[in-house]
mmCIF file of C-alpha atoms in Angstrom:
data_model
loop_
_atom_site.group_PDB
_atom_site.id
_atom_site.type_symbol
_atom_site.label_atom_id
_atom_site.label_comp_id
_atom_site.label_asym_id
_atom_site.label_seq_id
_atom_site.Cartn_x
_atom_site.Cartn_y
_atom_site.Cartn_z
ATOM 1 C CA ILE K 1 70.304 153.327 91.676
ATOM 2 C CA LEU K 2 67.118 155.298 91.392
ATOM 3 C CA ASP K 3 68.286 157.891 93.924
ATOM 4 C CA GLY K 4 71.328 158.506 91.817
ATOM 5 C CA ILE K 5 69.457 158.878 88.611
ATOM 6 C CA GLU K 6 66.399 160.647 89.639
ATOM 7 C CA TYR K 7 67.922 163.099 92.360
ATOM 8 C CA GLY K 8 71.682 162.698 92.281
ATOM 9 C CA TRP K 9 73.380 161.184 94.981
ATOM 10 C CA ASP K 10 74.131 162.752 98.343
ATOM 11 C CA VAL K 11 77.398 161.504 100.227
ATOM 12 C CA ASN K 12 75.491 158.569 101.959
ATOM 13 C CA SER K 13 73.743 157.349 99.026
ATOM 14 C CA ARG K 14 76.831 157.616 97.002
ATOM 15 C CA GLU K 15 78.772 155.636 99.442
ATOM 16 C CA LEU K 16 75.905 152.788 99.767
ATOM 17 C CA ALA K 17 75.629 152.522 96.048
ATOM 18 C CA TYR K 18 79.564 152.516 95.758
ATOM 19 C CA ARG K 19 79.674 149.533 98.258
ATOM 20 C CA ILE K 20 76.819 147.568 96.776
ATOM 21 C CA TYR K 21 78.278 147.833 93.310
ATOM 22 C CA GLY K 22 81.653 147.194 94.366
ATOM 23 C CA ALA K 23 80.492 143.843 96.084
ATOM 24 C CA GLN K 24 79.001 142.715 92.958
ATOM 25 C CA HIS K 25 82.059 143.559 90.920
ATOM 26 C CA GLU K 26 84.348 141.733 93.475
ATOM 27 C CA ARG K 27 81.889 138.462 93.010
ATOM 28 C CA TYR K 28 82.434 138.819 89.246
ATOM 29 C CA LYS K 29 86.268 139.019 89.639
ATOM 30 C CA HIS K 30 86.668 135.964 92.165
ATOM 31 C CA GLU K 31 83.593 133.698 90.841
ATOM 32 C CA LYS K 32 83.378 134.921 87.208
ATOM 33 C CA ILE K 33 79.517 135.350 87.811
ATOM 34 C CA VAL K 34 78.207 138.740 86.288
ATOM 35 C CA THR K 35 76.052 139.992 88.861
ATOM 36 C CA ALA K 36 73.587 142.696 89.145
ATOM 37 C CA VAL K 37 71.016 142.114 91.794
ATOM 38 C CA SER K 38 67.665 143.798 92.268
ATOM 39 C CA GLU K 39 64.191 142.657 93.435
ATOM 40 C CA ASP K 40 62.509 141.283 90.016
ATOM 41 C CA HIS K 41 59.350 139.738 88.741
ATOM 42 C CA LEU K 42 59.757 136.006 87.487
ATOM 43 C CA ASP K 43 58.190 134.527 84.159
ATOM 44 C CA GLN K 44 57.207 131.436 86.693
ATOM 45 C CA PRO K 45 56.209 130.793 90.284
ATOM 46 C CA PRO K 46 56.767 132.328 92.711
ATOM 47 C CA TYR K 47 56.691 135.349 90.291
ATOM 48 C CA PHE K 48 58.506 137.725 92.515
ATOM 49 C CA VAL K 49 61.955 137.489 94.304
ATOM 50 C CA TYR K 50 64.273 139.432 96.259
ATOM 51 C CA ASN K 51 67.954 139.015 94.872
ATOM 52 C CA SER K 52 70.510 140.315 97.458
ATOM 53 C CA VAL K 53 73.855 140.915 98.125
ATOM 54 C CA TYR K 54 73.395 139.701 101.716
ATOM 55 C CA ALA K 55 70.003 138.639 103.203
ATOM 56 C CA ASP K 56 69.082 136.121 105.806
ATOM 57 C CA GLY K 57 72.456 135.442 107.028
ATOM 58 C CA GLU K 58 73.883 134.319 103.598
ATOM 59 C CA PHE K 59 75.577 136.030 100.627
ATOM 60 C CA TRP K 60 74.049 136.455 97.281
ATOM 61 C CA ASN K 61 70.742 134.898 98.678
ATOM 62 C CA CYS K 62 67.456 135.035 96.794
ATOM 63 C CA ILE K 63 64.112 135.146 98.840
ATOM 64 C CA ALA K 64 60.435 134.608 97.684
ATOM 65 C CA GLU K 65 57.838 137.333 99.008
ATOM 66 C CA SER K 66 57.145 134.715 101.454
ATOM 67 C CA GLY K 67 60.420 134.871 102.991
ATOM 68 C CA GLU K 68 61.198 131.248 101.667
ATOM 69 C CA ASP K 69 64.370 130.359 99.812
ATOM 70 C CA ALA K 70 64.174 131.143 96.082
ATOM 71 C CA ASN K 71 67.900 130.645 95.108
ATOM 72 C CA GLU K 72 66.963 128.483 91.982
ATOM 73 C CA PHE K 73 65.262 131.705 90.621
ATOM 74 C CA LYS K 74 68.501 134.011 91.471
ATOM 75 C CA THR K 75 68.620 136.552 88.464
ATOM 76 C CA PHE K 76 70.872 138.816 86.681
ATOM 77 C CA SER K 77 68.478 141.837 86.611
ATOM 78 C CA THR K 78 68.288 143.963 83.392
ATOM 79 C CA LYS K 79 67.246 147.073 85.279
ATOM 80 C CA ALA K 80 70.104 146.851 87.796
ATOM 81 C CA ALA K 81 72.332 146.242 84.954
ATOM 82 C CA PHE K 82 71.280 149.516 83.207
ATOM 83 C CA GLY K 83 71.424 151.369 86.560
ATOM 84 C CA TRP K 84 74.909 150.551 87.085
ATOM 85 C CA TYR K 85 75.877 150.999 83.420
ATOM 86 C CA VAL K 86 74.885 154.521 83.369
ATOM 87 C CA LEU K 87 76.032 155.474 86.953
ATOM 88 C CA PHE K 88 79.255 153.727 86.877
ATOM 89 C CA GLU K 89 80.849 154.203 83.386
ATOM 90 C CA ASP K 90 83.825 151.688 84.031
ATOM 91 C CA GLU K 91 84.979 148.198 82.689
ATOM 92 C CA TYR K 92 82.565 146.280 85.079
ATOM 93 C CA SER K 93 79.751 148.444 84.019
ATOM 94 C CA ASN K 94 80.332 147.645 80.388
ATOM 95 C CA ILE K 95 80.458 144.051 81.134
ATOM 96 C CA LEU K 96 76.974 144.435 82.762
ATOM 97 C CA PHE K 97 75.705 146.352 79.561
ATOM 98 C CA GLU K 98 76.928 143.608 77.130
ATOM 99 C CA ARG K 99 75.299 141.066 79.179
ATOM 100 C CA VAL K 100 71.999 142.814 79.027
ATOM 101 C CA LYS K 101 71.843 144.742 75.824
ATOM 102 C CA ASN K 102 69.967 141.941 73.724
ATOM 103 C CA LEU K 103 67.448 140.966 76.691
ATOM 104 C CA TYR K 104 64.403 141.916 75.183
ATOM 105 C CA ASP K 105 61.753 141.099 72.737
ATOM 106 C CA GLU K 106 61.542 143.630 69.802
ATOM 107 C CA ASP K 107 57.513 143.797 69.977
ATOM 108 C CA LYS K 108 57.238 143.770 73.948
ATOM 109 C CA GLY K 109 60.023 145.283 75.665
ATOM 110 C CA TRP K 110 62.902 144.585 78.270
ATOM 111 C CA TYR K 111 62.959 141.195 79.773
ATOM 112 C CA ALA K 112 63.387 141.313 83.689
ATOM 113 C CA GLY K 113 66.896 139.476 83.321
ATOM 114 C CA ARG K 114 68.460 136.183 83.185
ATOM 115 C CA TYR K 115 68.550 133.219 85.472
ATOM 116 C CA GLU K 116 71.817 132.793 86.977
ATOM 117 C CA LYS K 117 72.060 128.809 87.278
ATOM 118 C CA ALA K 118 70.036 127.870 83.958
ATOM 119 C CA GLY K 119 71.438 130.995 81.860
ATOM 120 C CA ASN K 120 68.119 131.564 80.185
ATOM 121 C CA ALA K 121 66.281 134.842 79.873
ATOM 122 C CA ASN K 122 63.562 135.497 82.621
ATOM 123 C CA LYS K 123 60.997 136.614 80.194
ATOM 124 C CA ALA K 124 58.864 138.467 82.712
ATOM 125 C CA ILE K 125 57.867 141.765 80.902
ATOM 126 C CA THR K 126 56.867 144.428 83.585
ATOM 127 C CA ALA K 127 56.401 148.200 83.856
ATOM 128 C CA ASN K 128 59.031 148.043 87.059
ATOM 129 C CA THR K 129 61.802 146.870 84.512
ATOM 130 C CA TYR K 130 60.781 148.993 81.622
ATOM 131 C CA GLY K 131 60.238 152.197 83.636
ATOM 132 C CA VAL K 132 63.797 151.890 85.323
ATOM 133 C CA VAL K 133 65.231 151.024 81.879
ATOM 134 C CA LEU K 134 63.743 154.173 80.434
ATOM 135 C CA GLU K 135 64.806 156.252 83.201
ATOM 136 C CA CYS K 136 68.416 154.841 82.794
ATOM 137 C CA LEU K 137 68.371 155.907 79.153
ATOM 138 C CA ASN K 138 67.071 159.432 79.868
ATOM 139 C CA TYR K 139 69.755 159.797 82.620
ATOM 140 C CA LYS K 140 72.407 158.676 79.973
ATOM 141 C CA ALA K 141 71.120 161.398 77.582
ATOM 142 C CA LYS K 142 70.251 164.194 79.969
ATOM 143 C CA GLY K 143 71.481 163.602 83.381
ATOM 144 C CA LYS K 144 69.401 163.437 86.557
ATOM 145 C CA ILE K 145 65.484 164.087 86.226
ATOM 146 C CA SER K 146 65.237 167.836 86.597
ATOM 147 C CA GLY K 147 62.723 169.339 89.006
ATOM 148 C CA LEU K 148 63.056 166.424 91.388
#
């Protein structure tokens, strides 16, 4: 996502992004689970996880920094949803945006995402999420960051 937003994709990064985005879209089509995976902070222990398309021999796996299973903390990522929305303006990216557009606190900023199983907001508020969201909004307004 950041490669496309910051530099503009080359042929390799475009293909990789297209396949990652496509896998998430296919999951939605077949399982009806709106999916936007990324590494993310959590508002509870273990506080940071890697959500993935495929990791450690499993599809849609979520792993803690320690390498332990963290699937109960699998999340829909705010920053990933914004990234895909601005890069792939299509039906699925609009679904992602609809799912994420209200995931914020008016006074503090954007939440990291939403827990997949429980459905409640992952209310971690970090510079990581906020920085990517701001980059995405800038990209939507002006295109890739100039000078990079």
